Amino acid sequence: MKKVVIIGGGIAGLTAGIFAQKNGFDSLILEKHHTLGGECTGWDRQGYHIDGCIHWLVGTKEGTPIRDLWETVGALDGVEIYEPESFMAVEYEDVTVHFYRDLERLKDSWLEISPEDKDIIEEFCNDIKKLHTFSVPVGKPFDLMNLFEKIKYMFSMKDVGPIMNKYSKISVQDFAKKFKHPALRTAISSFLPEGDYSAVSVIFPLGTFTGGQSSIPLGGSKALAMRMGESYLSLGGKVETSSEVVGVDIEGKSVRKIKCENGKSYEADYFIAATDANVLYEQLLEGEYPDRKFKKRYDNPKDYPLASNIYIGIGYEGEMDNIPRTLRFPVESLDIKQNKKPIKHLQMTHYGYEPNFAPEGHTVITFAINQFEPELDWWEELVKDTEAYNKEKKRIGMSIINALKIRFPDMQGKLKLLDVASPQTYERYCNAYRGAFMGFWPTLQGKEMQHNGNIKGLNNIFLSGQWLQPPGGLPTALVTGKDSIMRLCKRERKKFLSA
Ligand SMILES: Cc1cc2nc3c(=O)[nH]c(=O)nc-3n(C[C@H](O)[C@H](O)[C@H](O)COP(=O)(O)OP(=O)(O)OC[C@H]3O[C@@H](n4cnc5c(N)ncnc54)[C@H](O)[C@@H]3O)c2cc1C
């Protein structure tokens, strides 16, 4: 039986492990952290559970191939799906703009706010609707398809392709300017800060959401990853946590052995690095096997930006049933000093629908503040001074609590700061380069990338995970993990077993 060692126990590594076991390989997952899941995780603080990942999971709609794949790896077995009525609500003065799941309702509510925007509202809603035919491709990766399969795939994208193309050519901010009403402009433009970020980041999530394809599995991110971990173990897979891989021994064109920080080393026929791409290229292969596609992107952060987060968890002694799950509200003067541009809106998500995330009668709330290139440098410097770093995180957390109290005066005296994660947190716990929680973000100049995971000059180590298809996300981690084993099966002349 051929042996596969998988570096990284995130969603991609777990998926690769599950399909390795199903396809007759003897696999082992080595994970740096003491728990599985990677960025798909959550953590407990002061009696509350902070969900650190899933805001939307593409693949919750029954009967779709991506849902079937989530089921195959045990992620959604017997899990109830929560379907909030709106993607988010954005407040502007006395108007609230709702991004409803029901597209007709969204359209009617926007027309009510701004009849003079009728043409652009209708165009926008029609474009969103065209994305309802989109189905995440989960069959074969492009490089394994024959000509007929490639043509079939292209044909399946005939409605979606032109819409993605259209929105990839306009920035979020310029698209927002097409609306006359300031509330609608604000709602669209609050998706991303000023810059060249393409409006694909607006239309695509709304397409999957209003098409019923993305929702929230109850129990949250960590529970989902744990179910996949159990599924892997039940198939005979092995896991070693607290095992950070720090080096590789190469002979000719093959990796013979990988070495962990704890002194252990492992030999195998194949190695799959289901990690951040930078871990493989720069840390493990020490820059000796550079990849043209990644180098081009790392060298040009303007067109290929990386995003991280400040992620704040707050416990509220009260219930929030009448407040949309995700709400953006304006803030006057939020003092987050490393942000070059002032923060005008805060995005709040509450977990009132999760009975086990907070003590009875309480609710856990999270805030995510995106951090880009200049801010990431700032955090990288700050973390060198532990005291100043911890102080700053706490200060940011308290200023969010203050903003929350101004917006919801009734919450006064009932809020407590649970936790603040910074870009450095993702770097520390997941080896995420620059703290990036997804791949390069779509911009006007940035080109799409599809990578097959092969490393030029080496024949038995491969990259897997969300970095193969930026901007990544959980479905990409899932699909690429499976694809890595499909490619191994092809090498071994085995028929790939998908169930
Ligand atoms: C706050 C937040 C919100 C998000 N929201 C969503 C969402 O709503 N929907 C969505 O689809 N996606 C979301 N994402 C993104 C999603 O979490 C990621 O796309 C996905 O988890 C990536 O999976 P992965 O397996 O490719 O990589 P990772 O999760 O990064 O897994 C890599 C694993 O490798 C381990 N590792 C790294 N280096 C080594 C080493 N040297 N040795 C051993 N192990 C190593 C890491 O510890 C980690 O466990 C969110 C992420 C964050 C942080």
XYZ file of C-alpha atoms and ligand atoms in Angstrom:
552
model
C 0.000 0.000 0.000
C 1.443 3.387 -1.006
C 2.031 5.774 1.874
C 0.912 9.442 1.785
C 1.902 11.997 4.381
C -0.319 15.078 4.437
C 1.130 18.232 5.956
C -1.690 20.276 7.502
C -5.022 19.211 8.976
C -7.234 22.028 7.684
C -10.239 21.354 5.444
C -8.014 20.554 2.432
C -5.748 18.219 4.421
C -8.693 16.421 6.001
C -10.397 16.018 2.627
C -7.197 14.704 1.056
C -6.861 12.278 3.986
C -10.432 11.026 3.660
C -10.087 10.390 -0.089
C -6.628 8.866 0.382
C -8.155 6.305 2.762
C -11.123 5.669 0.487
C -8.738 5.031 -2.405
C -6.465 2.510 -0.753
C -3.567 4.710 0.364
C -2.075 4.518 3.841
C -2.224 8.121 5.043
C -1.057 10.223 7.958
C -1.920 13.867 8.688
C 0.683 15.976 10.480
C -0.791 19.133 11.994
C 1.168 21.936 13.618
C -1.627 22.976 15.968
C -3.017 20.842 18.812
C -6.336 20.572 17.003
C -7.592 19.961 13.466
C -9.478 22.374 11.213
C -6.890 25.046 10.377
C -8.683 28.310 9.690
C -12.050 26.563 9.933
C -12.206 26.760 13.680
C -13.676 28.351 16.788
C -12.569 28.856 20.374
C -14.096 29.033 23.845
C -13.762 32.104 26.052
C -15.414 32.836 29.420
C -18.385 30.521 28.812
C -18.927 31.643 25.184
C -17.922 30.012 21.912
C -16.441 32.308 19.265
C -16.916 30.952 15.767
C -13.784 31.906 13.847
C -14.810 31.077 10.318
C -18.065 30.222 8.567
C -20.095 33.263 7.702
C -21.382 31.502 4.573
C -20.739 27.976 3.442
C -21.216 27.419 -0.279
C -22.610 23.923 -0.699
C -25.501 23.732 1.733
C -28.216 23.318 -0.931
C -29.458 19.749 -1.065
C -29.099 17.902 -4.334
C -26.096 19.903 -5.562
C -22.763 18.171 -6.321
C -20.877 20.345 -3.825
C -23.360 19.486 -1.062
C -22.882 15.791 -1.899
C -19.134 16.263 -1.575
C -19.493 17.927 1.842
C -21.664 14.957 2.844
C -19.137 12.419 1.534
C -16.430 13.821 3.809
C -18.823 13.803 6.775
C -18.948 17.584 7.183
C -22.715 17.955 6.998
C -23.952 14.555 8.211
C -27.279 15.087 9.959
C -26.592 18.794 10.398
C -29.358 21.344 10.399
C -28.825 24.310 8.096
C -29.676 27.813 9.284
C -30.873 30.105 6.511
C -30.945 33.742 7.592
C -33.329 35.947 5.635
C -30.660 38.446 4.709
C -26.985 38.233 3.750
C -26.515 41.426 5.691
C -28.207 44.694 6.450
C -26.444 48.041 6.064
C -27.552 51.131 7.925
C -27.279 54.581 6.409
C -28.819 57.457 8.380
C -32.454 56.399 8.856
C -32.454 53.841 6.019
C -31.545 50.150 6.327
C -30.583 48.360 3.132
C -31.239 44.617 3.280
C -29.517 42.082 1.056
C -32.416 39.644 1.262
C -32.129 35.987 0.266
C -35.389 36.387 -1.667
C -34.215 38.335 -4.711
C -37.676 39.748 -5.498
C -37.919 41.020 -1.954
C -34.444 42.547 -2.242
C -35.454 44.277 -5.479
C -38.752 45.594 -4.101
C -37.149 46.903 -0.937
C -34.413 48.675 -2.900
C -36.950 50.183 -5.334
C -38.865 51.485 -2.350
C -35.710 53.159 -1.054
C -34.795 54.610 -4.439
C -37.291 54.484 -7.344
C -34.894 56.613 -9.388
C -32.370 53.744 -9.341
C -34.843 51.407 -11.056
C -32.649 50.621 -14.083
C -29.499 49.755 -12.173
C -31.405 47.850 -9.480
C -33.065 45.708 -12.143
C -29.797 45.157 -13.974
C -28.056 44.176 -10.737
C -30.826 41.756 -9.709
C -30.940 40.172 -13.180
C -27.195 39.653 -13.054
C -27.409 38.081 -9.602
C -30.143 35.778 -10.885
C -27.975 34.564 -13.757
C -25.509 33.261 -11.164
C -28.188 30.936 -9.787
C -27.202 28.448 -12.498
C -23.663 28.328 -11.083
C -22.632 25.001 -9.685
C -19.238 24.623 -7.980
C -17.305 22.251 -10.237
C -16.518 19.195 -8.148
C -15.922 16.547 -10.823
C -12.418 16.391 -12.242
C -9.876 19.186 -12.063
C -9.322 20.843 -15.440
C -5.925 19.172 -15.967
C -7.495 15.681 -15.724
C -10.412 16.398 -18.082
C -10.528 15.134 -21.639
C -11.588 17.416 -24.470
C -15.239 16.440 -24.256
C -15.306 17.115 -20.505
C -13.627 20.495 -21.016
C -16.223 21.528 -23.598
C -19.020 20.366 -21.284
C -17.526 22.397 -18.444
C -17.223 25.537 -20.600
C -20.819 25.092 -21.699
C -21.974 24.827 -18.070
C -20.435 28.268 -17.454
C -22.179 29.971 -20.377
C -24.482 32.132 -18.196
C -22.116 32.639 -15.314
C -18.932 33.444 -17.291
C -20.138 36.706 -18.893
C -21.470 38.014 -15.561
C -18.224 37.257 -13.725
C -16.357 38.875 -16.596
C -18.535 41.992 -16.433
C -18.053 42.476 -12.684
C -14.349 41.654 -12.796
C -13.844 44.814 -14.866
C -15.330 47.297 -12.428
C -14.218 48.133 -8.915
C -16.576 47.808 -5.961
C -16.483 51.570 -5.431
C -17.149 52.428 -9.096
C -19.985 49.950 -9.207
C -21.470 51.572 -6.089
C -21.363 54.948 -7.849
C -23.839 53.644 -10.434
C -26.518 53.992 -7.748
C -27.883 57.478 -7.093
C -29.235 56.938 -3.589
C -26.510 57.356 -0.938
C -27.886 54.453 1.127
C -27.556 52.014 -1.775
C -24.133 53.418 -2.659
C -23.008 53.000 0.912
C -24.396 49.475 1.134
C -22.467 48.327 -1.949
C -19.287 50.254 -1.248
C -19.084 48.978 2.324
C -18.235 45.484 0.973
C -14.581 46.497 0.515
C -12.403 49.560 1.111
C -11.401 51.928 -1.679
C -8.991 50.422 -4.161
C -9.041 48.204 -7.207
C -10.986 45.331 -5.627
C -13.288 43.992 -8.306
C -17.051 43.883 -7.899
C -16.905 40.078 -8.250
C -16.580 40.174 -4.448
C -20.093 41.671 -4.335
C -21.966 39.759 -7.022
C -20.632 36.248 -6.414
C -21.564 35.892 -2.719
C -24.991 37.387 -3.471
C -25.447 34.971 -6.374
C -24.780 31.899 -4.243
C -26.754 33.280 -1.291
C -29.911 34.276 -3.170
C -29.671 31.078 -5.221
C -30.006 29.120 -1.971
C -26.532 27.616 -2.345
C -24.878 29.124 0.714
C -26.056 29.098 4.310
C -24.789 28.198 7.737
C -24.430 24.700 9.186
C -25.604 24.818 12.793
C -22.950 24.032 15.374
C -20.387 26.172 13.574
C -16.963 25.866 12.035
C -15.082 23.882 14.643
C -17.807 21.241 14.874
C -17.748 20.876 11.082
C -13.987 20.303 11.083
C -14.251 17.853 13.988
C -16.852 15.791 12.093
C -14.444 15.580 9.166
C -11.659 14.543 11.573
C -13.852 11.748 12.931
C -14.751 10.653 9.436
C -11.031 10.439 8.559
C -10.164 8.437 11.680
C -13.091 6.078 11.101
C -11.594 5.234 7.685
C -8.346 4.203 9.352
C -6.492 7.492 8.854
C -3.870 8.590 11.382
C -3.300 12.054 12.823
C -0.417 13.534 14.747
C -1.151 16.984 16.119
C 1.423 19.402 17.578
C 3.666 18.179 14.751
C 4.956 21.105 12.746
C 6.884 20.054 9.660
C 10.008 22.183 9.467
C 12.195 20.571 6.805
C 12.433 18.106 3.954
C 15.203 15.762 2.767
C 15.412 15.686 -1.011
C 17.243 13.117 -3.128
C 17.306 13.880 -6.820
C 13.759 14.764 -7.755
C 12.073 13.131 -4.773
C 11.361 14.078 -1.211
C 12.548 11.152 0.890
C 11.721 12.342 4.355
C 10.083 15.225 6.160
C 11.168 16.427 9.581
C 9.085 17.845 12.388
C 10.032 20.403 14.993
C 9.475 17.762 17.720
C 12.360 15.722 16.276
C 10.288 13.055 14.526
C 10.679 12.371 10.818
C 8.521 10.532 8.303
C 9.130 8.750 5.018
C 6.437 8.228 2.399
C 5.819 7.628 -1.285
C 3.920 10.897 -1.626
C 3.670 14.131 0.354
C 0.811 16.613 0.112
C 1.340 20.060 1.598
C -2.202 21.168 2.433
C -0.831 24.387 3.869
C -0.472 28.003 2.970
C 1.566 28.066 -0.282
C 4.286 30.141 1.342
C 4.910 27.396 3.923
C 5.765 24.963 1.165
C 7.729 27.213 -1.201
C 9.617 29.357 1.284
C 9.806 27.451 4.579
C 9.985 23.780 3.589
C 11.620 24.072 0.159
C 13.630 27.141 1.258
C 12.958 29.054 -1.953
C 14.836 26.427 -4.041
C 11.800 25.449 -6.134
C 10.096 28.761 -6.940
C 6.806 28.766 -8.766
C 6.278 31.287 -11.558
C 2.569 31.810 -10.863
C 3.015 32.405 -7.137
C 6.157 34.527 -7.532
C 4.343 36.857 -9.923
C 1.636 37.328 -7.314
C 3.810 37.679 -4.213
C 5.937 40.261 -6.072
C 2.906 42.360 -6.968
C 0.782 42.862 -3.848
C -1.049 45.776 -5.445
C -2.751 43.586 -8.051
C -2.750 40.482 -5.845
C -3.611 41.755 -2.357
C -3.851 39.596 0.716
C -6.406 40.220 3.415
C -6.452 39.381 7.061
C -8.677 40.395 9.930
C -8.936 41.886 13.316
C -11.556 39.558 14.765
C -13.253 40.646 17.963
C -15.452 38.420 20.129
C -17.900 40.057 22.553
C -20.294 38.460 25.047
C -23.688 40.160 25.461
C -25.959 39.537 28.413
C -29.147 39.646 26.368
C -30.867 38.369 23.245
C -30.741 39.813 19.734
C -33.618 38.057 17.981
C -34.839 41.205 16.233
C -31.466 42.262 14.889
C -30.230 40.934 11.506
C -27.541 38.282 11.887
C -25.031 40.457 10.033
C -25.379 44.201 10.364
C -23.184 47.041 9.216
C -23.673 50.243 11.071
C -21.934 53.622 10.750
C -19.367 54.705 13.296
C -18.197 58.230 13.923
C -14.597 57.947 14.963
C -13.221 54.516 15.505
C -9.636 54.805 16.627
C -7.796 52.003 14.848
C -4.651 53.892 14.230
C -2.870 51.615 11.787
C -5.726 51.912 9.271
C -4.724 54.605 6.826
C -8.324 55.228 5.795
C -10.901 55.975 8.465
C -13.313 53.166 9.312
C -16.821 54.404 8.630
C -18.768 51.172 9.150
C -18.463 48.230 11.481
C -19.655 44.762 10.525
C -21.257 42.844 13.344
C -22.406 39.222 13.294
C -24.377 37.722 16.135
C -24.989 34.057 16.875
C -28.390 34.265 18.554
C -29.459 31.206 16.524
C -26.780 29.005 18.132
C -28.070 27.834 21.541
C -24.717 26.372 22.588
C -22.515 29.357 21.813
C -23.466 31.380 24.899
C -25.012 30.892 28.360
C -28.801 30.942 28.342
C -30.187 34.419 27.662
C -26.799 35.634 26.372
C -25.499 36.100 22.821
C -22.037 36.049 21.335
C -21.198 38.802 18.849
C -18.207 39.031 16.516
C -16.760 41.917 14.534
C -14.410 41.466 11.575
C -12.279 44.368 10.400
C -10.373 43.556 7.218
C -6.677 44.356 7.217
C -4.706 44.788 3.992
C -1.094 45.376 2.990
C -0.065 48.479 5.002
C -1.902 47.317 8.106
C -0.343 43.846 7.862
C 3.145 45.439 8.014
C 2.060 47.391 11.062
C 0.953 44.245 12.914
C 4.129 42.432 11.943
C 6.141 45.153 13.686
C 3.846 45.485 16.683
C 3.881 41.784 17.596
C 7.598 42.060 18.367
C 6.657 43.960 21.541
C 4.317 41.542 23.358
C 3.104 44.060 25.912
C 2.303 46.753 23.342
C 0.653 44.153 21.076
C -1.644 42.845 23.825
C -2.443 46.369 24.965
C -3.384 47.438 21.446
C -5.633 44.418 20.907
C -7.449 45.171 24.147
C -7.741 48.855 23.262
C -9.290 47.999 19.880
C -11.693 45.583 21.568
C -12.816 48.239 24.040
C -13.300 50.839 21.301
C -15.572 48.358 19.485
C -17.558 47.906 22.688
C -17.905 51.690 22.901
C -19.150 51.874 19.313
C -21.625 49.082 20.067
C -22.936 50.946 23.106
C -23.474 54.089 21.035
C -25.436 52.140 18.401
C -27.357 50.035 20.960
C -27.665 52.090 24.166
C -29.666 49.250 25.800
C -26.538 47.100 25.732
C -24.789 49.447 28.150
C -23.329 47.494 31.088
C -24.093 44.121 29.474
C -21.083 43.705 27.193
C -17.776 42.040 27.864
C -14.716 41.670 25.697
C -13.943 37.993 25.128
C -11.098 37.987 22.660
C -9.289 39.916 19.928
C -7.457 38.049 17.159
C -5.111 39.946 14.848
C -3.436 39.063 11.531
C -0.583 37.761 13.666
C -2.939 35.288 15.343
C -3.577 33.564 11.993
C 0.130 33.558 11.283
C 0.938 32.053 14.661
C -1.729 29.345 14.742
C -2.067 28.382 11.064
C 1.248 29.511 9.520
C -0.868 31.794 7.343
C 1.479 34.038 5.361
C 0.798 37.665 6.355
C -2.173 36.333 8.336
C -4.127 35.897 5.088
C -7.306 33.929 5.651
C -7.982 33.468 1.940
C -5.945 33.589 -1.260
C -5.219 36.707 -3.336
C -8.310 38.904 -3.600
C -9.827 39.644 -7.000
C -8.763 43.026 -8.381
C -9.211 44.742 -11.737
C -5.675 43.960 -12.891
C -5.200 40.602 -11.154
C -5.555 37.491 -13.310
C -7.396 34.363 -12.251
C -5.184 31.456 -11.251
C -5.728 27.701 -11.447
C -2.782 25.668 -10.182
C -2.465 21.892 -10.323
C -0.261 21.707 -7.218
C 2.773 20.254 -9.001
C 6.200 21.490 -7.895
C 8.575 21.943 -10.809
C 11.657 19.776 -10.208
C 10.057 17.463 -7.635
C 7.895 14.483 -8.451
C 6.357 13.292 -5.169
C 5.329 16.426 -3.246
C 2.299 18.534 -4.132
C 0.536 21.640 -2.916
C -3.151 21.402 -2.047
C -5.717 23.723 -0.474
C -7.290 27.085 -1.054
C -4.147 28.665 -2.534
C -4.475 26.608 -5.710
C -7.534 28.616 -6.733
C -7.541 32.105 -5.241
C -9.461 33.670 -3.632
C -10.018 30.264 -2.040
C -12.474 29.659 0.772
C -13.853 26.452 2.233
C -15.335 24.933 -0.956
C -11.979 25.426 -2.702
C -10.151 23.753 0.184
C -12.593 20.838 -0.060
C -12.391 20.434 -3.830
C -8.609 20.826 -4.085
C -8.080 18.293 -1.276
C -10.118 15.789 -3.264
C -8.382 16.755 -6.541
C -4.951 16.003 -5.039
C -5.989 12.388 -4.463
C -7.579 12.165 -7.927
C -4.186 13.104 -9.392
C -2.409 10.509 -7.209
C -4.874 7.863 -8.375
C -4.113 8.757 -11.979
C -0.363 8.363 -11.333
C -0.973 5.030 -9.673
C -3.339 4.005 -12.501
C -6.135 3.483 -10.000
C -9.770 4.263 -10.635
C -10.709 7.141 -8.297
C -13.446 6.168 -5.846
C -15.500 9.224 -5.008
C -17.940 7.771 -2.469
C -12.390 34.898 10.109
C -12.520 34.006 8.924
C -13.731 33.894 8.289
C -13.864 33.061 7.185
N -15.107 32.930 6.635
C -15.276 32.060 5.625
C -16.579 31.816 5.126
O -17.561 32.355 5.611
N -16.716 30.962 4.076
C -15.633 30.339 3.494
O -15.820 29.570 2.534
N -14.379 30.535 3.968
C -14.181 31.372 5.015
N -12.934 31.571 5.521
C -11.785 30.970 4.820
C -11.583 29.503 5.188
O -11.420 29.374 6.556
C -10.352 28.974 4.462
O -10.527 29.201 3.082
C -10.128 27.476 4.648
O -10.288 27.095 5.990
C -8.726 27.095 4.150
O -8.513 25.726 4.304
P -7.138 25.052 3.924
O -7.208 23.656 4.376
O -6.843 25.316 2.489
O -6.018 25.861 4.729
P -5.814 26.098 6.297
O -7.081 26.194 7.000
O -4.851 27.240 6.380
O -5.094 24.777 6.787
C -3.720 24.596 6.739
C -3.327 23.753 7.928
O -1.950 23.454 7.843
C -1.356 23.597 9.131
N 0.072 23.844 8.917
C 0.637 24.940 8.375
N 1.979 24.793 8.329
C 2.245 23.556 8.815
C 3.436 22.825 9.005
N 4.633 23.322 8.666
N 3.361 21.590 9.560
C 2.159 21.054 9.921
N 1.001 21.722 9.760
C 1.031 22.956 9.197
C -2.100 24.756 9.733
O -1.974 24.783 11.135
C -3.520 24.469 9.262
O -4.194 23.613 10.140
C -12.754 32.355 6.662
C -11.542 32.445 7.314
C -11.417 33.255 8.441
C -10.108 33.298 9.151
